[in-house]
XYZ file of C-alpha atoms in Angstrom:
472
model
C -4.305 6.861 24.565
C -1.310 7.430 22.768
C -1.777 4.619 20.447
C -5.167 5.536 19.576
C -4.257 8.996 19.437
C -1.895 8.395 16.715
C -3.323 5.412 14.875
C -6.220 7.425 13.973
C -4.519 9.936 12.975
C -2.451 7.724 10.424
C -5.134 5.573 9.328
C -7.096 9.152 8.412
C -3.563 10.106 6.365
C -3.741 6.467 5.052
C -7.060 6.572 4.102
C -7.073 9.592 1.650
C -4.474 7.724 -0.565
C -6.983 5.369 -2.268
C -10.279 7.105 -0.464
C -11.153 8.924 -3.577
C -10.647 6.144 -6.048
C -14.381 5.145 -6.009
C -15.016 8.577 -6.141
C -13.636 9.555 -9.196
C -16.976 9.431 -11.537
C -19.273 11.086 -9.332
C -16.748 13.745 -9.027
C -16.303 13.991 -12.768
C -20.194 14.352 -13.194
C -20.266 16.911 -10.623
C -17.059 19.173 -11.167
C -16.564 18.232 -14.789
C -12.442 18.248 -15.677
C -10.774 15.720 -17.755
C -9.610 11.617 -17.124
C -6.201 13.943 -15.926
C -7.583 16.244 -14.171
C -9.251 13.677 -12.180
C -5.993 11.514 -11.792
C -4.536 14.427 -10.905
C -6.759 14.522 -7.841
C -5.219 11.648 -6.465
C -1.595 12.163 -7.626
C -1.321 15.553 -6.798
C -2.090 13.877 -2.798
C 0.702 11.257 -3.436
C 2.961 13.621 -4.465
C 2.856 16.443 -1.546
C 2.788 13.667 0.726
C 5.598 11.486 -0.616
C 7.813 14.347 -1.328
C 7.507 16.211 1.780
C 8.032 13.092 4.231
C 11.656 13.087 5.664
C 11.004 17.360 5.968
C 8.554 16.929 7.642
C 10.461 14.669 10.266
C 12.476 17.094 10.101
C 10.635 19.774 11.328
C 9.535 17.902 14.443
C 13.124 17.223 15.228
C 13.880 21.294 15.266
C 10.648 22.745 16.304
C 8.749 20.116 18.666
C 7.430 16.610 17.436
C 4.232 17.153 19.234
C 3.854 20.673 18.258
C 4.698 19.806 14.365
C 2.485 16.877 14.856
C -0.471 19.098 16.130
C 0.259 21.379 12.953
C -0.062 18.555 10.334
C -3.310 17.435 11.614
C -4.856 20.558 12.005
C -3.687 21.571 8.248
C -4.974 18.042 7.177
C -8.132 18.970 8.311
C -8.595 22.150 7.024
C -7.848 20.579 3.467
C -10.121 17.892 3.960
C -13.168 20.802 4.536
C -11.298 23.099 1.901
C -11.602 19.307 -0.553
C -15.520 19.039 0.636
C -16.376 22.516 -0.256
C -14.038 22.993 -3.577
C -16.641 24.283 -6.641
C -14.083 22.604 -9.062
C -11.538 20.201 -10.210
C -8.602 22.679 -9.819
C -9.814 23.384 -6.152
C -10.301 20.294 -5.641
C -6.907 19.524 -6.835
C -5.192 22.554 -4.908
C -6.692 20.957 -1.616
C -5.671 17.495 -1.792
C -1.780 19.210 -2.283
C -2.700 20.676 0.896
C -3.483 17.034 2.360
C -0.761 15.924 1.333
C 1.441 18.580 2.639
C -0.190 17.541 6.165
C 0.060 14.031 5.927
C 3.571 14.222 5.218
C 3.993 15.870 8.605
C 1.725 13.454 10.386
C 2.846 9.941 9.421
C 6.386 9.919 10.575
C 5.635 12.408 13.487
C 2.940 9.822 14.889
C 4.864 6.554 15.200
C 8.262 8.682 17.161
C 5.760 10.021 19.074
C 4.621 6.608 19.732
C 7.886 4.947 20.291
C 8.329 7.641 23.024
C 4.960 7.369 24.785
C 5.135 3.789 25.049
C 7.646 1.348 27.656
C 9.963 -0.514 25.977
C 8.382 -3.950 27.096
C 4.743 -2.895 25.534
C 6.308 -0.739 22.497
C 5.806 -4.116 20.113
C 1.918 -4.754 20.925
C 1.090 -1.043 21.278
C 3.167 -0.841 17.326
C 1.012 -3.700 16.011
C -2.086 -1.925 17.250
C -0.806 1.000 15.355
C -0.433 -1.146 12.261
C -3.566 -2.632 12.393
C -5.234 0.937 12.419
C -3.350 2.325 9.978
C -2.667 -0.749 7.868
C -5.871 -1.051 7.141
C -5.875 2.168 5.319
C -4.539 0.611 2.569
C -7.572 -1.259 1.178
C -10.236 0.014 3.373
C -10.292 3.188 1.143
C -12.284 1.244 -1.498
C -14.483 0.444 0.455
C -15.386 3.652 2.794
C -15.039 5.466 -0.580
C -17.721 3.024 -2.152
C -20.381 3.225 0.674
C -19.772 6.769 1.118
C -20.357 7.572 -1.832
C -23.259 5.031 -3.154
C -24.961 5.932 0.114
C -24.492 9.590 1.205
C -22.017 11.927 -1.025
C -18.904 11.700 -2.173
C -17.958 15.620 -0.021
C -18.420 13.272 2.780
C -14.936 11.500 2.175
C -13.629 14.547 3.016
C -16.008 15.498 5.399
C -15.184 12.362 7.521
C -11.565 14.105 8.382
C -13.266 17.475 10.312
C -14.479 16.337 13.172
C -11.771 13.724 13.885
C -9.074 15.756 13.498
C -10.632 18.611 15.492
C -10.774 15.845 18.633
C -7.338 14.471 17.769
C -5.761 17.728 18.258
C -6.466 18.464 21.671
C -6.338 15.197 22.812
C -2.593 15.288 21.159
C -1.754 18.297 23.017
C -2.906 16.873 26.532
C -1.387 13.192 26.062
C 1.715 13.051 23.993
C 4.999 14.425 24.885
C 7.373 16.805 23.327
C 10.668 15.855 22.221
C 12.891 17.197 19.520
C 16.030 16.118 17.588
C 19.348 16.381 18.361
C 20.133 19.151 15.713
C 18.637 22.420 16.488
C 19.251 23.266 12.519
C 17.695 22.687 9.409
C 19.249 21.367 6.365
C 17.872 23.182 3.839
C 19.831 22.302 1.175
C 19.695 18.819 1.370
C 15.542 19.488 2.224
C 15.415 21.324 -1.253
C 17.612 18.639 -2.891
C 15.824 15.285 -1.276
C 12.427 16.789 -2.350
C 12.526 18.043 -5.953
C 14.561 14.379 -6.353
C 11.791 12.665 -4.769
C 8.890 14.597 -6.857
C 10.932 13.849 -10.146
C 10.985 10.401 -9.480
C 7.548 10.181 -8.414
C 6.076 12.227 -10.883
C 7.936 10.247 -13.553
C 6.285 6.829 -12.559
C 2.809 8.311 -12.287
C 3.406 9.438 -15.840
C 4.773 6.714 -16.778
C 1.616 4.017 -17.440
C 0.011 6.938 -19.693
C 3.349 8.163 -21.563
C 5.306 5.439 -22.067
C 8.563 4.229 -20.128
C 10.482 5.691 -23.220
C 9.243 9.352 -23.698
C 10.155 12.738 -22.488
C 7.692 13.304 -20.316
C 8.807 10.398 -18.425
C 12.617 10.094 -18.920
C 13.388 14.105 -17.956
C 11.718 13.644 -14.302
C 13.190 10.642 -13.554
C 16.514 11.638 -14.980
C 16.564 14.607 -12.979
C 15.037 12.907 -9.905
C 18.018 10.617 -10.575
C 20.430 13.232 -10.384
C 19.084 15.643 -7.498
C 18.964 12.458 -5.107
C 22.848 11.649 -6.289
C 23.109 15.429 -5.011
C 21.393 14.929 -2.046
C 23.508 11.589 -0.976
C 26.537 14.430 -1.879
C 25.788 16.899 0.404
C 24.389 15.065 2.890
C 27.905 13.530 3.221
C 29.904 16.997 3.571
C 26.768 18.390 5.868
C 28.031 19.729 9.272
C 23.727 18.835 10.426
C 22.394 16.152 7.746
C 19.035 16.314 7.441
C 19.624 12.136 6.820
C 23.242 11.322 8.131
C 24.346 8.747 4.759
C 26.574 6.829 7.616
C 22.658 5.647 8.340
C 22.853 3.209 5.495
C 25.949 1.701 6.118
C 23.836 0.024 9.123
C 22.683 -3.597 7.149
C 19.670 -3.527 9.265
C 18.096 0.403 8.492
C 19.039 -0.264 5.019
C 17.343 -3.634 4.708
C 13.913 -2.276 7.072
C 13.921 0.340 4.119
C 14.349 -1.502 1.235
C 11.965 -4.515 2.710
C 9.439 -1.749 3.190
C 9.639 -0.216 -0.363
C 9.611 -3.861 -1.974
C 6.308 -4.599 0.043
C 4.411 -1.334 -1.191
C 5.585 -1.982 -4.411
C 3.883 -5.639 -4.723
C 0.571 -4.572 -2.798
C -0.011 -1.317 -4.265
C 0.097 -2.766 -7.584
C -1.958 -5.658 -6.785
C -4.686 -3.701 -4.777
C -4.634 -1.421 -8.206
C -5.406 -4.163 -10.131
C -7.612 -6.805 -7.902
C -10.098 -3.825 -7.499
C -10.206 -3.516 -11.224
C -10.954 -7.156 -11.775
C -13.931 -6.816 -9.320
C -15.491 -4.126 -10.737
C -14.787 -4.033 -14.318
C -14.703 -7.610 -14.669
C -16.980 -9.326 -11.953
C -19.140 -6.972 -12.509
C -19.313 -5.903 -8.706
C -20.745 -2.490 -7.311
C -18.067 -0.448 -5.349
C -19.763 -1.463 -2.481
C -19.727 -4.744 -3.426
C -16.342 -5.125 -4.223
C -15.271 -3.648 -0.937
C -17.041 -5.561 1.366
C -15.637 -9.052 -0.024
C -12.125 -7.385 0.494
C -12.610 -7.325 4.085
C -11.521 -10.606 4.302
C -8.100 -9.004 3.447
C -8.513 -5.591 4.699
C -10.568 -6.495 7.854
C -7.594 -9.172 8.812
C -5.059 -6.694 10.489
C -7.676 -6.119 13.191
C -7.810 -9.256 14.433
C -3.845 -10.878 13.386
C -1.509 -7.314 14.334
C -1.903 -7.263 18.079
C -1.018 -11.124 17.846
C 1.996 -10.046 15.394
C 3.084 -7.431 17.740
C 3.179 -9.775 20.964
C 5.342 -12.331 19.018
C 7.353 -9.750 17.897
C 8.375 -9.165 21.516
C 8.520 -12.614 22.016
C 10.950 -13.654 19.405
C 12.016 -10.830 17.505
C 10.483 -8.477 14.655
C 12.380 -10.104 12.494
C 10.816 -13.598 11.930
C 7.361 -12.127 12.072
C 7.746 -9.717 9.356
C 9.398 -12.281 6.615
C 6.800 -14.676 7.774
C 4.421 -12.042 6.642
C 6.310 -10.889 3.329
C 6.227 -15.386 2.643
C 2.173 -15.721 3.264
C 1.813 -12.383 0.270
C 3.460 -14.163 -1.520
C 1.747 -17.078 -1.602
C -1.257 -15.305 -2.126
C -0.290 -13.516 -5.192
C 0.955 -16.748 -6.251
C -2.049 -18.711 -5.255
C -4.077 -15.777 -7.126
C -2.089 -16.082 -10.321
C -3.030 -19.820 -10.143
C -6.346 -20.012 -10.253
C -7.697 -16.904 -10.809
C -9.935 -16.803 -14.180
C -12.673 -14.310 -15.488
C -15.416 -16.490 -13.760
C -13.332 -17.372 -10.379
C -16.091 -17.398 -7.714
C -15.131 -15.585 -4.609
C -14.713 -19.033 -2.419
C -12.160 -19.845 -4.851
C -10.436 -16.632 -4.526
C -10.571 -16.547 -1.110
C -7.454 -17.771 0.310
C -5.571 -15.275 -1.728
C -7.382 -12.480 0.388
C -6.968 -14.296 3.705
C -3.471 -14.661 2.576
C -3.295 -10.957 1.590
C -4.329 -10.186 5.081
C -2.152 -12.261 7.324
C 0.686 -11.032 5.656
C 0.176 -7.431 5.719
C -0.871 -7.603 9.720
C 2.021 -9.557 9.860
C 4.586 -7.371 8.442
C 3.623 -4.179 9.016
C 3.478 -4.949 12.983
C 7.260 -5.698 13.472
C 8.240 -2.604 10.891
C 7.773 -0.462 12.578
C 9.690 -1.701 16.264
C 12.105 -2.910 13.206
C 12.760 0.766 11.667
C 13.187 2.540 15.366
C 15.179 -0.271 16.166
C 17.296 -0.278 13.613
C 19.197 3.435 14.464
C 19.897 5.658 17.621
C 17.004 7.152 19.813
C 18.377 10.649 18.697
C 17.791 9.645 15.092
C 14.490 7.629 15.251
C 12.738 10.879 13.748
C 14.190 10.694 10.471
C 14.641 6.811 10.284
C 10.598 6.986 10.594
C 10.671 9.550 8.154
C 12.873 7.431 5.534
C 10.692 4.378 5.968
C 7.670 6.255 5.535
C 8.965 8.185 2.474
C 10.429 4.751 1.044
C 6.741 2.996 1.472
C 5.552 5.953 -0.247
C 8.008 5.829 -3.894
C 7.086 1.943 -3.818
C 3.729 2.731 -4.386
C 3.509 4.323 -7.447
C 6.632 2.297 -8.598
C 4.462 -0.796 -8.268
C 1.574 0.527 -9.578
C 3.732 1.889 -12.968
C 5.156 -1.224 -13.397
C 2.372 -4.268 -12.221
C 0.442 -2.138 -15.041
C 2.712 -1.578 -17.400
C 3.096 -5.911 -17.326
C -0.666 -6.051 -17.293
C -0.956 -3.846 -20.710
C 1.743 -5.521 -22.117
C 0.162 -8.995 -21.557
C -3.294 -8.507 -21.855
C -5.874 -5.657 -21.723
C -9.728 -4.756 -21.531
C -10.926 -6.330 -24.522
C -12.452 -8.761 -22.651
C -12.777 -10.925 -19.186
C -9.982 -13.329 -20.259
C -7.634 -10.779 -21.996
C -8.005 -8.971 -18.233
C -7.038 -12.299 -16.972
C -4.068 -12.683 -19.261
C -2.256 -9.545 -18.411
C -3.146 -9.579 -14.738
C -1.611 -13.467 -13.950
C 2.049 -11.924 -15.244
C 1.371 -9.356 -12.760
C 0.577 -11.224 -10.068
C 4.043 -13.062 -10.272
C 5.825 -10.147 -10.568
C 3.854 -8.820 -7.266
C 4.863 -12.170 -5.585
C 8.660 -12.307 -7.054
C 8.645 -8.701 -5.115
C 7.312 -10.326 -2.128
C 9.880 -13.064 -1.736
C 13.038 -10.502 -2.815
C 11.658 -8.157 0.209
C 11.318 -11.212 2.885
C 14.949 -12.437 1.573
C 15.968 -8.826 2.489
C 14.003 -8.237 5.701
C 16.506 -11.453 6.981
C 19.085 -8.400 7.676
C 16.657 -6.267 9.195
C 18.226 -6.703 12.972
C 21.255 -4.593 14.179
C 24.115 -6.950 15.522
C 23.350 -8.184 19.279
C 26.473 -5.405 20.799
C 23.683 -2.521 19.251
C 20.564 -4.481 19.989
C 21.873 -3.856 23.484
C 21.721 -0.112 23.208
C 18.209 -0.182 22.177
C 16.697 -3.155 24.678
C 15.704 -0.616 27.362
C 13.839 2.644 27.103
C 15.482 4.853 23.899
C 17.434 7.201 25.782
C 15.559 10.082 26.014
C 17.381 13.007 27.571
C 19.290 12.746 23.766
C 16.106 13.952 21.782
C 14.994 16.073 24.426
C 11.638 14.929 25.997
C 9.503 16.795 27.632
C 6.443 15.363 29.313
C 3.016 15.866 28.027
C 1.594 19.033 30.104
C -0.111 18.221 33.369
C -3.845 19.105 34.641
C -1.735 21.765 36.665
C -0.642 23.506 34.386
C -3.308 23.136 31.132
């Protein structure tokens, strides 16, 4: 129950990061605004949920993981009705903030919670359930965006989130148990400092592909994002209750889980961006079209992540997860191969099977990887950090696969598309390889591995059991 409880509830958070993609034109004939006003509707989601990440770990390490967990969803939800009723851009826009602000609570809360609700021997194939669910967030949007959409309305994208997260709630209440951090204190300072760095640097990439690497707009947030995280790393360092202890990256294996992670989103975000483009825009597919011959990436998880997560207790996360980072790879590269304005799908289809088997198996080991990788009493944050590092990738890869693709090639035509997106491609796969290089440090030495073998120690986050039919 636990699993389902919170791989639903991620793959919901997931899902409303690319969701209204498809959207975007309906919405523009129906609530008018401007091409930035309607980027804006997805940004201003990224944002509030990428900034807001490792505080809102934070919060379920002071006030209740469960509790915290039970307030993100049910403020996710009552964006996603505030999004389906909004009578304008700027409302629209003001809600997905709120969704954001809720996801950011949810996605790090759900997989501790996890960690904790599952025994140690079943934690791996209960994760790469978890993954599957939630992994295939990442590309499914385009397509439950498309059909819902073509087919009923586009309110119903957001409509989709009420009556979920109204069941999820309870259900979270009755079969997940509390726990908190160690530190019964906040660090405000360094919660302030982390997220205005974060935004800075996130708001400078999105920016960035429509201003220019080189002008103000662009330079001043990242500059300043720059120099609030420096700040952050400061404080965080004198901090009698660190909101993210810095001795945390002098572990090789929570620094490498991190940067592996950010590397990944980095290549597939920017390849997603751009594959769906060359569907639509050049193929000529409907939205529908294009998402349904994606499921042979996105529908791959399902069936490969369970498998992923059984091996990982097998033989390690480790092996699975650069095995998976190596197939992307190859897909991108096979992609950038043979890929031309004409390609027929059977041709492109390896790169999508490809695509597939390497994101089930990678994103079934992170996660064991990342709690793994640091203390029981700090898995809250760790989750939080990996979450929030996924989350900076994304828009980093998107800035710069695009900025390659522009610089390369363009629009004009099918094979100036083409032209710029090959470049790209290489660049995603280059990322793919650096990351599964990386991920080779992702295990703690065998003396720590020891600590974490059997059940995370619970007593030192303070667990409490779910509540029992006594006392509900």
């Amino acid at each position: 129950m636990a699993t389902l409880i919170t791989g639903l509830t991620a793959f919901m958070a997931g899902l409303d990061n690319l969701v209204v993609l498809i959207a975007l034109p309906t919405i523009r004939d129906e609530l008018g605004g401007s091409l930035k006003d309607l980027e804006w509707t997805v940004n201003a989601y990224t944002l509030s949920f990428a900034v807001l990440m490792m505080f809102g770990a934070a919060l379920g390490d002071r006030f209740g993981r469960r509790r915290m967990f039970i307030t993100g969803l049910l403020l996710f939800t009552a964006a996603s009705a505030a999004a389906a009723l909004a009578p304008g851009i700027g409302e629209l826009i003001a809600a997905r903030v709120v969704q954001g602000v809720g996801a950011a609570i949810i996605m790090p809360l759900s997989l501790t919670l996890l960690t904790h609700a599952v025994p140690a021997a079943k934690r791996g194939a209960a994760l790469g359930i978890y993954s599957a669910v939630s992994g295939l967030s990442i590309a499914g949007g385009p397509l439950v965006g498309g059909i819902v959409t073509e087919h009923i309305s586009w309110h119903w994208i957001f409509w989709i989130n009420v009556p979920v997260g109204l069941l999820l709630a309870p259900a979270a209440w009755r079969s997940l148990g509390e726990s908190r951090g160690p530190n019964n204190r906040l660090d405000a300072p360094g919660t302030v400092l982390i997220s205005l760095g974060i935004l800075g640097l996130v708001y400078g990439l999105i920016r960035a592909s429509d201003d220019g690497w080189g002008s103000p707009q662009v330079l001043g947030p990242l500059v300043a994002g720059a120099v609030l995280v420096v700040a952050f790393v400061q404080w965080e360092r004198r901090s009698s209750a660190p909101m993210l202890p810095m001795r945390m990256f002098r572990n090789r294996a929570f620094s490498a889980v991190n940067a592996g992670a950010l590397l990944m989103a980095f290549g597939m975000y920017g390849v997603v961006f751009l594959i769906t483009q060359f569907m639509q825009n050049i193929q000529h597919m409907t939205p529908t079209e294009a998402g349904v011959r994606m499921l042979a990436w996105t529908a791959m998880p399902i069936v490969v992540a369970p498998i992923a997560g059984m091996m990982s207790d097998r033989i390690g996360g480790r092996p699975v997860a650069v095995f998976g980072l190596v197939m992307l790879a190859a897909g991108f590269a096979y992609w950038a191969l043979v890929l031309s304005p004409d390609a027929s799908y059977v041709e492109q289809l390896p790169g999508f099977l490809l695509g597939g088997v390497g994101v089930a198996c990678f994103f079934a080991p992170l996660f064991t990887l990342t709690m793994s990788s640091v203390d029981a009493s700090e898995q809250g944050i760790a989750s939080g950090a990996n979450s929030a590092a996924r989350e900076l990738g994304a828009p980093l890869g998107v800035t710069v696969l695009t900025t390659v693709f522009i610089h390369n090639g363009g629009y004009a035509s099918g094979q100036d598309f083409v032209d710029g997106f090959v470049p790209a491609l290489w660049v995603g796969a280059a990322a793919m390889a650096i990351a599964a290089v990386v991920m080779l440090f992702s295990t703690r030495p065998a003396g720590a591995q020891e600590q974490h073998g059997a059940e995370p120690a619970r007593d030192a986050v303070e667990v409490e059991p779910a509540p029992s039919a006594a006392t509900r």
